[in-house]
Coordinates of C-alpha atoms in Angstrom, one line a residue:
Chain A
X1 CA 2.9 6.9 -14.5
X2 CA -0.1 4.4 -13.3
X3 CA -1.8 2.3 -15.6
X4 CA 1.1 1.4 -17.4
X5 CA 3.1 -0.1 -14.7
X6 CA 0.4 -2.2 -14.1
X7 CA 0.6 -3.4 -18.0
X8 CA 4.5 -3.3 -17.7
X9 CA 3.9 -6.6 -15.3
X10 CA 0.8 -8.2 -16.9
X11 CA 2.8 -7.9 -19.9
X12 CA 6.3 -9.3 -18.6
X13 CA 3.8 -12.2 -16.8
X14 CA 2.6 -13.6 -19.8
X15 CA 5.6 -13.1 -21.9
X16 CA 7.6 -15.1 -19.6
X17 CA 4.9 -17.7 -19.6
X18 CA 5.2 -17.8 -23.6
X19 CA 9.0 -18.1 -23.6
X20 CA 9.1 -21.1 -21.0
X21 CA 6.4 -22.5 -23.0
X22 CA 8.2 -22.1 -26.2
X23 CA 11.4 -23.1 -24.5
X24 CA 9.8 -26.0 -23.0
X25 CA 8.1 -27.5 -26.6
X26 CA 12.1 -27.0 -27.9
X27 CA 13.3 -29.6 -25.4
X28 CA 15.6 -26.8 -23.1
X29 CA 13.5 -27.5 -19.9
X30 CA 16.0 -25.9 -17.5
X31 CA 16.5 -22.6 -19.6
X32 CA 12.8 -22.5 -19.7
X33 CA 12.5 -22.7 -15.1
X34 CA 15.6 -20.1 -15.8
X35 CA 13.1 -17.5 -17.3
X36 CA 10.4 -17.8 -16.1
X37 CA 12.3 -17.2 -12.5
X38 CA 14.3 -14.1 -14.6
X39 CA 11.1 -12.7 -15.4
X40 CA 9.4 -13.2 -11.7
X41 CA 12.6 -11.2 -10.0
X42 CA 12.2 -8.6 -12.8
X43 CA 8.4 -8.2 -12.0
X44 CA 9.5 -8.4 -8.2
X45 CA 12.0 -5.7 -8.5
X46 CA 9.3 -3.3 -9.9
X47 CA 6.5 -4.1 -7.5
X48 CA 9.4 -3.7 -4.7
X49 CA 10.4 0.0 -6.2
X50 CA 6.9 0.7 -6.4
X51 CA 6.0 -0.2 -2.3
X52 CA 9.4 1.4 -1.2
X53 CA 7.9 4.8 -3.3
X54 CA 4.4 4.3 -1.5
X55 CA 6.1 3.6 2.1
X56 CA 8.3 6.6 2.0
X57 CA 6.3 8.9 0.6
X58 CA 3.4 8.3 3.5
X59 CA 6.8 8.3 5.8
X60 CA 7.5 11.8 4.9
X61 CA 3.4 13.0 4.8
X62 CA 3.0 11.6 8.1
X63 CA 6.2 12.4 9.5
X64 CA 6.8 9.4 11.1
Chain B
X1 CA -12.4 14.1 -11.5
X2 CA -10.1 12.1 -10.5
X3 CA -12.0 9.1 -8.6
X4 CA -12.9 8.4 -12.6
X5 CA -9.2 7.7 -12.9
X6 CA -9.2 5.8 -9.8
X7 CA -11.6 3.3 -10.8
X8 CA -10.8 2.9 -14.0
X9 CA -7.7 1.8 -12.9
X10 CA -8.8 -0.4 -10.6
X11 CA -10.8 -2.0 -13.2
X12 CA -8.2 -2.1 -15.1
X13 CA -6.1 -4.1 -12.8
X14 CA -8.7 -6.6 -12.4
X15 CA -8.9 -7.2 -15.8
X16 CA -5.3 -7.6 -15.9
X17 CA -4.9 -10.0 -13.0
X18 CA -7.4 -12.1 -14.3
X19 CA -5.8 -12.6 -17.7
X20 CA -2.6 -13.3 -15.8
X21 CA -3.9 -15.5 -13.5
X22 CA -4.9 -17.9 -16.5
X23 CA -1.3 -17.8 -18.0
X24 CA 0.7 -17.3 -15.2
X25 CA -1.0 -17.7 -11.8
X26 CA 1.7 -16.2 -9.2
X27 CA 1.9 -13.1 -11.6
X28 CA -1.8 -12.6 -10.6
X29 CA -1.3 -11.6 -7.2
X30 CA 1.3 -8.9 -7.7
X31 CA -0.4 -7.3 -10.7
X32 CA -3.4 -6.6 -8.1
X33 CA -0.9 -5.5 -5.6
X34 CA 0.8 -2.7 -7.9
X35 CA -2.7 -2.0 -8.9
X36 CA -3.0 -1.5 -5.4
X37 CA -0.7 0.6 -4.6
X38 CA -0.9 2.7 -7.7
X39 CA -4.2 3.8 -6.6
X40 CA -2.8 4.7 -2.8
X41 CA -0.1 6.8 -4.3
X42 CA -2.9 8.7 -6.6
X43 CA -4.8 9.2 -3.1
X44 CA -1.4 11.1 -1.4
X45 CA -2.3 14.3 -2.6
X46 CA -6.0 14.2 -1.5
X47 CA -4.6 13.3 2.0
X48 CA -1.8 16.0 2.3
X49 CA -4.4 18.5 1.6
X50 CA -6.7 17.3 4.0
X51 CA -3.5 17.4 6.9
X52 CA -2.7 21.0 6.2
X53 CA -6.4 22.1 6.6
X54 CA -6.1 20.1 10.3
X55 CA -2.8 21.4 11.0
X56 CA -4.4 24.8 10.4
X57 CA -7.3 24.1 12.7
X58 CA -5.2 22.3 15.2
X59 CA -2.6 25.4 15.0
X60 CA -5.5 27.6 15.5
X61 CA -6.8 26.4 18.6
X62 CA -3.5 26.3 19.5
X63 CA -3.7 22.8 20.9
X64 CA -0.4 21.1 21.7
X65 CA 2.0 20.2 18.2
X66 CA 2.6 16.2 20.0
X67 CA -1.0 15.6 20.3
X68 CA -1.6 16.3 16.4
X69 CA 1.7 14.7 15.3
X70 CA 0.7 11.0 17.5
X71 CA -2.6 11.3 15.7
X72 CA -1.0 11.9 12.1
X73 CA 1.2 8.7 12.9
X74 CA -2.0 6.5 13.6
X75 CA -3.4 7.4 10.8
X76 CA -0.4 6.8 8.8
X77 CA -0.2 3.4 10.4
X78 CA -4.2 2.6 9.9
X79 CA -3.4 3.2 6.4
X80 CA 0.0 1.1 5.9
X81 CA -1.5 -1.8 8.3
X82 CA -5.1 -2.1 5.9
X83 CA -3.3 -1.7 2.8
X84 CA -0.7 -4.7 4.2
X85 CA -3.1 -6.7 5.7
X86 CA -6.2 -6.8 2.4
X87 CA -2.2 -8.0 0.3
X88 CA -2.0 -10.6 2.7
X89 CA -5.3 -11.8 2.4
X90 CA -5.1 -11.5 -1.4
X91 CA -2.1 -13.8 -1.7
X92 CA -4.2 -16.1 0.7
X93 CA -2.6 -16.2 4.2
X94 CA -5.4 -15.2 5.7
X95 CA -3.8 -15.9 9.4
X96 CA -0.5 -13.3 8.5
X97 CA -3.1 -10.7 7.7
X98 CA -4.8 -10.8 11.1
X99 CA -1.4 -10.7 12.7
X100 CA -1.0 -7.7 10.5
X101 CA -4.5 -6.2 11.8
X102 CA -3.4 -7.5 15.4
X103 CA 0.4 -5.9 15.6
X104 CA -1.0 -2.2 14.2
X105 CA -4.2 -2.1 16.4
X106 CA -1.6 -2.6 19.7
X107 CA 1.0 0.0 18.1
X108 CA -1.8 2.6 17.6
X109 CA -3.1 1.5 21.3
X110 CA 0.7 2.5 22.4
X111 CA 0.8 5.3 20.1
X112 CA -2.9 6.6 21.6
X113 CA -1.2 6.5 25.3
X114 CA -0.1 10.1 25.9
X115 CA -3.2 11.1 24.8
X116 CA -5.5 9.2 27.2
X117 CA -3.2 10.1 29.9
X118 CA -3.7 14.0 28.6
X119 CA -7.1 13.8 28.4
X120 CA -7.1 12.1 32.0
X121 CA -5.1 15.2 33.2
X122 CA -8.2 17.5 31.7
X123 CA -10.7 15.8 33.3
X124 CA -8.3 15.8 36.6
X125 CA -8.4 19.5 36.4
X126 CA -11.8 19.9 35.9
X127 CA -13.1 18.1 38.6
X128 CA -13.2 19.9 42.1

């Protein structure tokens, strides 16, 4: 389960980095803004499942 | 062992952060903070263990259940507050993360409460 969500995001970074790029040589500047903000909620979505996992689990072992 | 894995994943993070940090910067901080909090979920099972051996002591010397569960909560909270408060500085707000430090020191002081006043009540008794 560890190392590769960690890749999952490095990996969804720099491929939205390349698309904008890529979008933005072909002239569609907005579509390219448009990804790279798709790609930062996706990577913000995981990173959010991951903390709510951390935070509950030390709820329940500490019984808060 | 498992600290091997611990590290090595925290290596690996850092190697990961910085090749995002040259192609995408913001990406940077949040690959070290699920780095980060990969390696505190690897560290749950060390710490549940180490709880059952105290509850076992504490329920041994029959000490009272409230005194044992206030402690487990500061600990829970030193843990959260650290953990929140290094994220903070990572991203660079320095001044949010000594907020951070500031609000859980005062909520562990209000947690610790019932137990100074316990231990006053000891001493109380001892005394003539």
């Amino acid at each position: 389960m560890s190392v590769e969500i960690i890749f999952k995001i490095a990996g969804i970074g720099i491929l939205t980095a390349v698309v904008g790029q890529v979008l933005k040589q072909s002239g569609k500047d907005e579509i390219a803004t448009l990804t790279t903000l798709a790609g930062l909620v996706i990577v913000l979505f995981m990173v959010l499942d991951l903390i709510t996992n951390l935070f509950s689990t030390v709820k329940t072992m500490f019984d808060f | 062992m498992d600290i091997f894995k611990i590290l090595a994943i925290a290596i690996l993070t850092c190697i990961a952060s910085l090749i995002v940090k040259q192609v995408k910067p913001d990406f940077a901080s949040l690959v070290s903070l699920a780095g980060g909090v990969v390696i505190l979920l690897l560290l749950i099972n060390y710490i549940s263990s180490i709880l059952d051996v105290f509850r076992g002591i504490i329920d041994k010397a029959n000490l009272s259940p409230t005194l044992f569960s206030s402690i487990l909560k500061i600990i829970g909270i030193g843990y959260l507050t650290e953990f929140t408060a290094n994220l903070c500085t990572d991203t660079g707000n320095s001044s949010l993360a000594s907020k951070v430090g500031l609000a859980g020191k005062i909520i562990i002081l209000f947690l610790a409460l019932p137990i100074i006043t316990n231990l006053l009540e000891v001493i109380m008794g001892i005394l003539p």
